[in-house]
Amino acid sequence: AQTVTQSQPEMSVQEAETVTLSCTYDTSESDYYLFWYKQPPSRQMILVIRQEAYKQQNATENRFSVNFQKAAKSFSLKISDSQLGDAAMYFCAYRSGTSYGKLTFGQGTILTVHP
Amino acid sequence: EPEVTQTPSHQVTQMGQEVILRCVPISNHLYFYWYRQILGQKVEFLVSFYNNEISEKSEIFDDQFSVERPDGSNFTLKIRSTKLEDSAMYFCASSEALAGDTQYFGPGTRLTVL
């Protein structure tokens, strides 16, 4: 079974600074997808960014980018120019290319942004 | 922008009672999912649903749980006889296609079992 591990229960960053959230996963598959979701206090899950395992290029979405290291099974999220609205719980998630959509989530990292 | 909606936002029930949680997925989406999140814990997959059938389910999704798409818009999760440990946030999600497609989540229903 696949597992996703987020080793940082909490992180903090100053507004306008950069922060990196870590995620590792364990799988024997070659076809899979990785996601970062944000969960603000409202608790709604919001997609931040996604990465296809077959793509070598790291995904980017505005201030959000990932460092995808397939051999190391690592998928970190970098948030540049952090804003107060970035404060939330961040979940890393894995989806097998052969599953019927099941997302396996990590434990989450609480990000605090200081003004 | 289309979004997934869920009702109610908060449901309080007595242990042993049946509850039905409702979701309206995004209209052109074909794949539907339920997840739950016990307070302070990670989000856990319950079930995926496509073409009026369960595609995949987790060990959590036992005989007490069922899902249904009663009409062209709603997707429901029924818990037959609630237990205290069913207290959690329940999220519905939908996706347009399957292969790696992004799942869009609803705002969740907080279920409290007393």
mmCIF file of C-alpha atoms in Angstrom:
data_model
loop_
_atom_site.group_PDB
_atom_site.id
_atom_site.type_symbol
_atom_site.label_atom_id
_atom_site.label_comp_id
_atom_site.label_asym_id
_atom_site.label_seq_id
_atom_site.Cartn_x
_atom_site.Cartn_y
_atom_site.Cartn_z
ATOM 1 C CA ALA A 1 0.000 0.000 0.000
ATOM 2 C CA GLN A 2 1.143 3.487 -0.741
ATOM 3 C CA THR A 3 1.989 5.800 2.112
ATOM 4 C CA VAL A 4 2.535 9.540 2.231
ATOM 5 C CA THR A 5 4.591 11.152 4.958
ATOM 6 C CA GLN A 6 4.794 14.795 5.915
ATOM 7 C CA SER A 7 7.466 15.068 8.560
ATOM 8 C CA GLN A 8 6.808 18.687 9.514
ATOM 9 C CA PRO A 9 3.703 19.016 11.700
ATOM 10 C CA GLU A 10 4.117 22.791 11.773
ATOM 11 C CA MET A 11 6.036 25.410 9.854
ATOM 12 C CA SER A 12 6.142 29.176 10.052
ATOM 13 C CA VAL A 13 7.283 31.894 7.688
ATOM 14 C CA GLN A 14 7.475 35.663 7.611
ATOM 15 C CA GLU A 15 5.268 37.453 5.144
ATOM 16 C CA ALA A 16 7.034 37.888 1.769
ATOM 17 C CA GLU A 17 9.541 35.152 2.587
ATOM 18 C CA THR A 18 9.836 31.678 1.069
ATOM 19 C CA VAL A 19 8.975 28.421 2.774
ATOM 20 C CA THR A 20 9.290 24.794 1.714
ATOM 21 C CA LEU A 21 7.013 22.016 2.921
ATOM 22 C CA SER A 22 8.277 18.457 2.709
ATOM 23 C CA CYS A 23 6.529 15.322 1.535
ATOM 24 C CA THR A 24 7.804 11.832 0.861
ATOM 25 C CA TYR A 25 5.880 8.868 -0.403
ATOM 26 C CA ASP A 26 6.361 5.188 -0.785
ATOM 27 C CA THR A 27 5.216 3.319 -3.864
ATOM 28 C CA SER A 28 6.367 0.591 -6.204
ATOM 29 C CA GLU A 29 4.387 2.011 -9.097
ATOM 30 C CA SER A 30 5.741 4.095 -11.963
ATOM 31 C CA ASP A 31 2.443 5.684 -12.974
ATOM 32 C CA TYR A 32 1.033 8.034 -10.376
ATOM 33 C CA TYR A 33 0.059 11.601 -9.598
ATOM 34 C CA LEU A 34 0.934 13.869 -6.723
ATOM 35 C CA PHE A 35 -1.021 16.787 -5.336
ATOM 36 C CA TRP A 36 -0.803 19.500 -2.747
ATOM 37 C CA TYR A 37 -4.076 20.604 -1.197
ATOM 38 C CA LYS A 38 -4.598 23.549 1.110
ATOM 39 C CA GLN A 39 -7.120 23.457 3.939
ATOM 40 C CA PRO A 40 -7.791 26.879 5.492
ATOM 41 C CA PRO A 41 -9.724 27.253 8.761
ATOM 42 C CA SER A 42 -12.967 26.922 6.801
ATOM 43 C CA ARG A 43 -11.778 23.312 6.252
ATOM 44 C CA GLN A 44 -12.544 23.261 2.549
ATOM 45 C CA MET A 45 -9.889 21.385 0.577
ATOM 46 C CA ILE A 46 -8.434 23.517 -2.205
ATOM 47 C CA LEU A 47 -6.070 22.201 -4.856
ATOM 48 C CA VAL A 48 -2.769 24.076 -4.899
ATOM 49 C CA ILE A 49 -0.739 22.171 -7.467
ATOM 50 C CA ARG A 50 -0.434 18.770 -9.138
ATOM 51 C CA GLN A 51 2.394 16.787 -10.695
ATOM 52 C CA GLU A 52 2.303 13.837 -13.055
ATOM 53 C CA ALA A 53 5.021 11.313 -12.278
ATOM 54 C CA TYR A 54 5.888 10.870 -15.948
ATOM 55 C CA LYS A 55 6.737 14.555 -16.295
ATOM 56 C CA GLN A 56 10.290 15.489 -15.437
ATOM 57 C CA GLN A 57 9.544 19.194 -15.316
ATOM 58 C CA ASN A 58 8.478 20.495 -11.921
ATOM 59 C CA ALA A 59 4.990 21.977 -11.795
ATOM 60 C CA THR A 60 4.519 25.654 -10.999
ATOM 61 C CA GLU A 61 1.421 27.726 -10.261
ATOM 62 C CA ASN A 62 2.191 31.380 -9.700
ATOM 63 C CA ARG A 63 3.924 31.580 -6.295
ATOM 64 C CA PHE A 64 3.717 27.833 -5.757
ATOM 65 C CA SER A 65 6.189 25.355 -7.172
ATOM 66 C CA VAL A 66 7.232 21.814 -6.437
ATOM 67 C CA ASN A 67 10.525 19.994 -6.294
ATOM 68 C CA PHE A 68 9.706 16.526 -7.563
ATOM 69 C CA GLN A 69 12.489 14.017 -7.020
ATOM 70 C CA LYS A 70 11.146 10.754 -8.399
ATOM 71 C CA ALA A 71 14.086 8.550 -7.458
ATOM 72 C CA ALA A 72 14.059 9.866 -3.912
ATOM 73 C CA LYS A 73 10.233 9.748 -3.807
ATOM 74 C CA SER A 74 10.136 13.296 -2.593
ATOM 75 C CA PHE A 75 7.610 16.000 -3.489
ATOM 76 C CA SER A 76 8.167 19.278 -1.684
ATOM 77 C CA LEU A 77 6.116 22.447 -2.055
ATOM 78 C CA LYS A 78 7.781 25.843 -2.208
ATOM 79 C CA ILE A 79 5.731 28.928 -1.486
ATOM 80 C CA SER A 80 7.401 32.149 -2.582
ATOM 81 C CA ASP A 81 6.486 35.640 -1.417
ATOM 82 C CA SER A 82 4.313 34.189 1.341
ATOM 83 C CA GLN A 83 1.079 35.988 2.065
ATOM 84 C CA LEU A 84 -1.136 36.014 5.149
ATOM 85 C CA GLY A 85 -3.772 34.171 3.141
ATOM 86 C CA ASP A 86 -1.389 31.251 2.684
ATOM 87 C CA ALA A 87 -1.829 30.308 6.328
ATOM 88 C CA ALA A 88 -3.530 26.917 6.349
ATOM 89 C CA MET A 89 -3.037 23.212 6.741
ATOM 90 C CA TYR A 90 -1.286 21.754 3.691
ATOM 91 C CA PHE A 91 -1.781 18.154 2.644
ATOM 92 C CA CYS A 92 0.327 16.184 0.233
ATOM 93 C CA ALA A 93 -1.609 13.482 -1.616
ATOM 94 C CA TYR A 94 -0.823 10.549 -3.867
ATOM 95 C CA ARG A 95 -2.955 8.904 -6.487
ATOM 96 C CA SER A 96 -2.051 5.700 -8.262
ATOM 97 C CA GLY A 97 -2.389 5.724 -12.025
ATOM 98 C CA THR A 98 -4.248 2.431 -11.819
ATOM 99 C CA SER A 99 -6.660 3.273 -9.016
ATOM 100 C CA TYR A 100 -10.232 4.460 -9.328
ATOM 101 C CA GLY A 101 -9.376 7.849 -7.943
ATOM 102 C CA LYS A 102 -8.391 7.100 -4.375
ATOM 103 C CA LEU A 103 -6.245 9.867 -2.941
ATOM 104 C CA THR A 104 -3.894 8.917 -0.115
ATOM 105 C CA PHE A 105 -3.113 11.906 2.075
ATOM 106 C CA GLY A 106 -0.236 12.737 4.358
ATOM 107 C CA GLN A 107 -0.753 13.905 7.914
ATOM 108 C CA GLY A 108 -0.618 17.571 6.983
ATOM 109 C CA THR A 109 1.590 20.541 7.826
ATOM 110 C CA ILE A 110 0.175 23.598 9.553
ATOM 111 C CA LEU A 111 1.660 26.727 7.994
ATOM 112 C CA THR A 112 1.654 29.961 9.986
ATOM 113 C CA VAL A 113 2.467 33.222 8.236
ATOM 114 C CA HIS A 114 3.738 36.055 10.433
ATOM 115 C CA PRO A 115 3.188 39.674 9.362
ATOM 116 C CA GLU B 1 -16.798 28.931 -11.359
ATOM 117 C CA PRO B 2 -18.589 25.599 -10.823
ATOM 118 C CA GLU B 3 -18.180 24.084 -7.403
ATOM 119 C CA VAL B 4 -19.138 21.058 -5.382
ATOM 120 C CA THR B 5 -21.789 21.769 -2.768
ATOM 121 C CA GLN B 6 -22.708 19.776 0.313
ATOM 122 C CA THR B 7 -25.648 19.829 2.694
ATOM 123 C CA PRO B 8 -26.044 20.144 5.561
ATOM 124 C CA SER B 9 -22.960 21.966 6.747
ATOM 125 C CA HIS B 10 -23.396 20.486 10.208
ATOM 126 C CA GLN B 11 -25.419 17.460 11.267
ATOM 127 C CA VAL B 12 -25.941 16.366 14.839
ATOM 128 C CA THR B 13 -27.417 12.940 15.448
ATOM 129 C CA GLN B 14 -27.887 10.383 18.170
ATOM 130 C CA MET B 15 -25.883 7.184 18.174
ATOM 131 C CA GLY B 16 -27.716 4.470 16.283
ATOM 132 C CA GLN B 17 -29.583 6.860 14.026
ATOM 133 C CA GLU B 18 -29.335 6.906 10.260
ATOM 134 C CA VAL B 19 -27.911 9.948 8.509
ATOM 135 C CA ILE B 20 -27.768 10.940 4.882
ATOM 136 C CA LEU B 21 -25.168 13.419 3.725
ATOM 137 C CA ARG B 22 -25.837 15.104 0.430
ATOM 138 C CA CYS B 23 -23.556 16.388 -2.275
ATOM 139 C CA VAL B 24 -24.071 18.052 -5.625
ATOM 140 C CA PRO B 25 -20.983 17.425 -7.758
ATOM 141 C CA ILE B 26 -19.872 19.683 -10.575
ATOM 142 C CA SER B 27 -22.343 19.146 -13.397
ATOM 143 C CA ASN B 28 -20.122 17.656 -16.114
ATOM 144 C CA HIS B 29 -18.149 15.457 -13.730
ATOM 145 C CA LEU B 30 -18.517 11.710 -13.937
ATOM 146 C CA TYR B 31 -16.513 10.435 -10.958
ATOM 147 C CA PHE B 32 -17.542 10.985 -7.381
ATOM 148 C CA TYR B 33 -15.835 10.394 -4.064
ATOM 149 C CA TRP B 34 -16.361 10.554 -0.333
ATOM 150 C CA TYR B 35 -13.602 11.206 2.174
ATOM 151 C CA ARG B 36 -13.677 11.778 5.883
ATOM 152 C CA GLN B 37 -11.465 13.626 8.311
ATOM 153 C CA ILE B 38 -11.639 12.935 12.008
ATOM 154 C CA LEU B 39 -10.714 16.082 13.921
ATOM 155 C CA GLY B 40 -6.956 16.552 14.031
ATOM 156 C CA GLN B 41 -6.258 13.648 11.718
ATOM 157 C CA LYS B 42 -5.565 13.231 8.060
ATOM 158 C CA VAL B 43 -8.119 12.945 5.319
ATOM 159 C CA GLU B 44 -9.124 9.338 4.580
ATOM 160 C CA PHE B 45 -10.638 7.900 1.437
ATOM 161 C CA LEU B 46 -13.984 6.167 1.795
ATOM 162 C CA VAL B 47 -15.325 5.358 -1.653
ATOM 163 C CA SER B 48 -15.270 6.219 -5.334
ATOM 164 C CA PHE B 49 -18.314 5.952 -7.589
ATOM 165 C CA TYR B 50 -18.728 5.895 -11.342
ATOM 166 C CA ASN B 51 -21.521 4.924 -13.692
ATOM 167 C CA ASN B 52 -23.835 4.178 -10.769
ATOM 168 C CA GLU B 53 -21.451 1.700 -9.220
ATOM 169 C CA ILE B 54 -18.835 1.709 -6.519
ATOM 170 C CA SER B 55 -15.438 1.603 -8.176
ATOM 171 C CA GLU B 56 -13.282 1.355 -5.120
ATOM 172 C CA LYS B 57 -13.796 1.454 -1.366
ATOM 173 C CA SER B 58 -11.628 1.473 1.710
ATOM 174 C CA GLU B 59 -11.729 -0.756 4.779
ATOM 175 C CA ILE B 60 -13.578 2.025 6.585
ATOM 176 C CA PHE B 61 -16.480 1.741 4.146
ATOM 177 C CA ASP B 62 -18.209 -1.230 5.728
ATOM 178 C CA ASP B 63 -21.823 -2.419 5.552
ATOM 179 C CA GLN B 64 -22.968 0.572 7.588
ATOM 180 C CA PHE B 65 -22.127 2.865 4.697
ATOM 181 C CA SER B 66 -23.788 3.162 1.318
ATOM 182 C CA VAL B 67 -23.699 5.638 -1.547
ATOM 183 C CA GLU B 68 -26.251 6.503 -4.138
ATOM 184 C CA ARG B 69 -26.839 8.834 -7.021
ATOM 185 C CA PRO B 70 -30.625 9.098 -6.760
ATOM 186 C CA ASP B 71 -30.992 11.534 -9.630
ATOM 187 C CA GLY B 72 -28.854 13.346 -12.157
ATOM 188 C CA SER B 73 -27.412 15.819 -9.715
ATOM 189 C CA ASN B 74 -27.197 14.488 -6.163
ATOM 190 C CA PHE B 75 -24.696 12.066 -4.679
ATOM 191 C CA THR B 76 -25.419 10.813 -1.186
ATOM 192 C CA LEU B 77 -23.604 9.017 1.594
ATOM 193 C CA LYS B 78 -25.774 7.096 4.044
ATOM 194 C CA ILE B 79 -24.610 5.843 7.401
ATOM 195 C CA ARG B 80 -27.143 3.282 8.574
ATOM 196 C CA SER B 81 -26.535 3.211 12.312
ATOM 197 C CA THR B 82 -24.153 5.894 13.449
ATOM 198 C CA LYS B 83 -21.453 5.290 16.042
ATOM 199 C CA LEU B 84 -19.572 7.805 18.154
ATOM 200 C CA GLU B 85 -16.475 7.195 16.063
ATOM 201 C CA ASP B 86 -18.310 8.287 12.920
ATOM 202 C CA SER B 87 -18.029 11.872 14.164
ATOM 203 C CA ALA B 88 -15.906 13.576 11.534
ATOM 204 C CA MET B 89 -15.893 15.994 8.646
ATOM 205 C CA TYR B 90 -17.152 14.307 5.499
ATOM 206 C CA PHE B 91 -15.979 15.649 2.164
ATOM 207 C CA CYS B 92 -17.494 14.941 -1.204
ATOM 208 C CA ALA B 93 -15.341 15.365 -4.297
ATOM 209 C CA SER B 94 -15.817 14.987 -8.013
ATOM 210 C CA SER B 95 -13.655 14.815 -11.111
ATOM 211 C CA GLU B 96 -14.345 15.093 -14.790
ATOM 212 C CA ALA B 97 -12.275 12.122 -15.814
ATOM 213 C CA LEU B 98 -10.338 9.488 -13.986
ATOM 214 C CA ALA B 99 -6.801 9.306 -15.207
ATOM 215 C CA GLY B 100 -5.003 11.600 -12.830
ATOM 216 C CA ASP B 101 -7.719 14.162 -13.038
ATOM 217 C CA THR B 102 -8.008 16.743 -10.310
ATOM 218 C CA GLN B 103 -10.627 16.103 -7.673
ATOM 219 C CA TYR B 104 -12.584 19.130 -6.568
ATOM 220 C CA PHE B 105 -13.787 19.055 -3.011
ATOM 221 C CA GLY B 106 -16.936 20.378 -1.435
ATOM 222 C CA PRO B 107 -16.914 22.408 1.782
ATOM 223 C CA GLY B 108 -17.663 19.355 3.903
ATOM 224 C CA THR B 109 -20.360 18.272 6.334
ATOM 225 C CA ARG B 110 -19.446 18.139 9.982
ATOM 226 C CA LEU B 111 -21.138 15.104 11.519
ATOM 227 C CA THR B 112 -21.429 14.968 15.283
ATOM 228 C CA VAL B 113 -22.703 11.739 16.833
ATOM 229 C CA LEU B 114 -23.848 12.027 20.446
#
